CSV table of C-alpha atoms in Angstrom, one decimal:
chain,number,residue,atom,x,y,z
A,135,UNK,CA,4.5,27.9,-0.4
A,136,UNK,CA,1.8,27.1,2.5
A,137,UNK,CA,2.7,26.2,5.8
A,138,UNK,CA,0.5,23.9,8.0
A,139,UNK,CA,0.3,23.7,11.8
A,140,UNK,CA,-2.0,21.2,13.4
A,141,UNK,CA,-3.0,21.9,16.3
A,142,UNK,CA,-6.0,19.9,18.7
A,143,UNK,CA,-4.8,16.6,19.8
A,144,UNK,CA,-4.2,15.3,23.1
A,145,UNK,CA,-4.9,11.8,25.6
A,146,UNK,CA,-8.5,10.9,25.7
A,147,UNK,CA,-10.1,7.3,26.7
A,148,UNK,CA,-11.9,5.1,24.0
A,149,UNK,CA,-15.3,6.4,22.7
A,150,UNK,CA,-14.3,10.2,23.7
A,151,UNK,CA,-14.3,12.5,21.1
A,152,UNK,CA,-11.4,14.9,19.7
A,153,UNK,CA,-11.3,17.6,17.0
A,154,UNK,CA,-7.8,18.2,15.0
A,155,UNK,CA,-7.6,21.9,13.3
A,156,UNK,CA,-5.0,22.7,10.8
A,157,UNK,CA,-4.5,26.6,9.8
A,158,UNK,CA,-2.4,27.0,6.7
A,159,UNK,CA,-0.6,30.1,6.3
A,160,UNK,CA,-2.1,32.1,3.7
A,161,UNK,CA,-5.2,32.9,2.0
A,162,UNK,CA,-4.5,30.9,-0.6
A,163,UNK,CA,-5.2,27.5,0.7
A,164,UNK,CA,-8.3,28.4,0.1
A,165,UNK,CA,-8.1,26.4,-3.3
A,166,UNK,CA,-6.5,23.5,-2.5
A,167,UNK,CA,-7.7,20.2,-1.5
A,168,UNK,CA,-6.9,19.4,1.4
A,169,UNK,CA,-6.4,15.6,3.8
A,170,UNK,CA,-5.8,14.1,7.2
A,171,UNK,CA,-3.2,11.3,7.1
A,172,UNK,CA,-2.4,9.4,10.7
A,173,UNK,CA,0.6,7.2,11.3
A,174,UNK,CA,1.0,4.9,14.1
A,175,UNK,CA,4.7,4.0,15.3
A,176,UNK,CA,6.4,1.2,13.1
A,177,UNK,CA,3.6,1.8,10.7
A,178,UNK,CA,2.9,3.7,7.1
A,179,UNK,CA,1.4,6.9,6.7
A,180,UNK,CA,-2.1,6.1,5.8
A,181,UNK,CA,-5.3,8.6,4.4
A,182,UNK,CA,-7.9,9.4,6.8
A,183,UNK,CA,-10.2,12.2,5.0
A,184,UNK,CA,-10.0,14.5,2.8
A,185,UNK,CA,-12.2,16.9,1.1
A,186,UNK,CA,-11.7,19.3,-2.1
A,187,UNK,CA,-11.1,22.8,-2.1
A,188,UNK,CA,-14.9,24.2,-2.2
A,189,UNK,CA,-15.5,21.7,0.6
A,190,UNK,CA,-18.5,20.0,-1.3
A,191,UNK,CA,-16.9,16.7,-2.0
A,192,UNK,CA,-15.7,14.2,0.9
A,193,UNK,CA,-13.9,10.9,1.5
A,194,UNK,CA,-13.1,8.9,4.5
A,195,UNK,CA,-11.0,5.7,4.8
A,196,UNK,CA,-13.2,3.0,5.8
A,197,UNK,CA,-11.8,2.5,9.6
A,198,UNK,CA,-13.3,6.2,10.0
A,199,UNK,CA,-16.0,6.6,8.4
A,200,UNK,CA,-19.1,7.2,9.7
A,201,UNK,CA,-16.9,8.4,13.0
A,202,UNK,CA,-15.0,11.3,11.5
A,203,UNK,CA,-16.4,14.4,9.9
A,204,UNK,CA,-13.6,16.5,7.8
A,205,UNK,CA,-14.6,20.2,7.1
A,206,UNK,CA,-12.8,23.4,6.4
A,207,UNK,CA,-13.8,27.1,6.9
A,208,UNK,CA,-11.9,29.3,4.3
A,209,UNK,CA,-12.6,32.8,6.4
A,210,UNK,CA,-9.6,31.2,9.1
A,211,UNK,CA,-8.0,29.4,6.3
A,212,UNK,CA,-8.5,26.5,8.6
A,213,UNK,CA,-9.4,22.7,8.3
A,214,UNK,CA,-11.4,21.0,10.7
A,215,UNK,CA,-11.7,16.6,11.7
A,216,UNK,CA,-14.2,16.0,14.6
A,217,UNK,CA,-13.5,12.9,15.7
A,218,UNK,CA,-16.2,10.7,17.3
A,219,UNK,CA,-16.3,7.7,19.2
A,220,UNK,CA,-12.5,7.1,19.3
A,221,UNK,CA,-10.6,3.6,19.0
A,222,UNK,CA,-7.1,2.5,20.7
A,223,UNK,CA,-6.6,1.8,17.2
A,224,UNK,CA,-6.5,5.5,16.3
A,225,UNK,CA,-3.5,6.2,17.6
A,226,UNK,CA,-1.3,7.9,16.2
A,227,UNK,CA,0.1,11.1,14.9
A,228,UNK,CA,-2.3,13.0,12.5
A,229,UNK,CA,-1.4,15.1,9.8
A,230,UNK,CA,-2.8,18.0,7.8
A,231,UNK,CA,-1.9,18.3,3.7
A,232,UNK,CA,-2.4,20.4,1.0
A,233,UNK,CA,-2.5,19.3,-2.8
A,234,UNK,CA,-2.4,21.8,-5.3
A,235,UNK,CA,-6.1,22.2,-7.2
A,236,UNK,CA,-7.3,19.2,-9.1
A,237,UNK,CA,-10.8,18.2,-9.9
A,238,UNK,CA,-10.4,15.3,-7.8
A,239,UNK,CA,-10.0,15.0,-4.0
A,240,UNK,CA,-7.4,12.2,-3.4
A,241,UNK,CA,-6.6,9.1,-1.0
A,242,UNK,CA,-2.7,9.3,-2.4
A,243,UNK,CA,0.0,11.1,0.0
A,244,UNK,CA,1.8,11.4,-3.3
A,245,UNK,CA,-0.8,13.4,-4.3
A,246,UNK,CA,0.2,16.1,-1.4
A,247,UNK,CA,2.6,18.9,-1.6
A,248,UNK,CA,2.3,20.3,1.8
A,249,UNK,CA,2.5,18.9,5.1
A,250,UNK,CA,2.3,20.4,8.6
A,251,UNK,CA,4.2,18.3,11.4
A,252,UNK,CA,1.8,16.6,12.9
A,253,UNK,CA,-0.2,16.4,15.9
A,254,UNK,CA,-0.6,13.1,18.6
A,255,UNK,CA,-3.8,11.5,19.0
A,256,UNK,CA,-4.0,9.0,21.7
A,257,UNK,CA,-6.6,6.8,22.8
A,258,UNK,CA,-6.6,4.4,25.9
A,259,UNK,CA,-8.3,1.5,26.3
């Protein structure tokens, strides 16, 4: 069992910067993949970024890319999003997850076995 808790968010104005951290609970996150999912109210939970457990490998939705940076440090067993040049659009409440080791990082939420609660990001225009 891992237990996430995102912490990090907050109110900032549009092309301001935040960055989300996520600590898991034990040391043995340290082998899972792990992901940042966002949802925004009346909408589905979508992928932001994830990146595998050695933190070699990374993906990014397209709305984030080249604005977001996902990376983890396994000495705090903690996982990182710096978030650049933020939209109203990215709005929402961001989550942290865990998926049990695979060779393959993944853009699924079905694909996730842990989840922390969440953490609101919100971005005025």
């Amino acid at each position: 069992q891992v237990q996430l808790v995102e912490s990090g968010g907050g109110l900032v104005p549009a092309g301001g910067s935040l960055r989300l951290s996520c600590t898991a609970s034990t040391r043995a996150s340290a082998i899972y993949n792990m992901g940042w999912f966002r949802q925004a109210p009346g909408k589905e939970r979508e992928f932001v970024s994830a990146v595998n457990w050695i933190g070699s490998s990374t993906i990014y939705s397209d709305s984030v890319k080249g604005r977001f940076t996902i990376s983890r440090q396994h000495a705090k067993n903690t996982l990182y999003v710096q978030m650049n040049n933020l939209k109203p659009e990215d709005t929402a409440v961001y989550y942290c997850a865990a998926a049990l080791p695979s060779p393959n990082t993944s853009d699924s939420l079905y694909k996730y076995d842990y989840w922390g609660q969440g953490t609101q990001v919100t971005v005025s225009s």
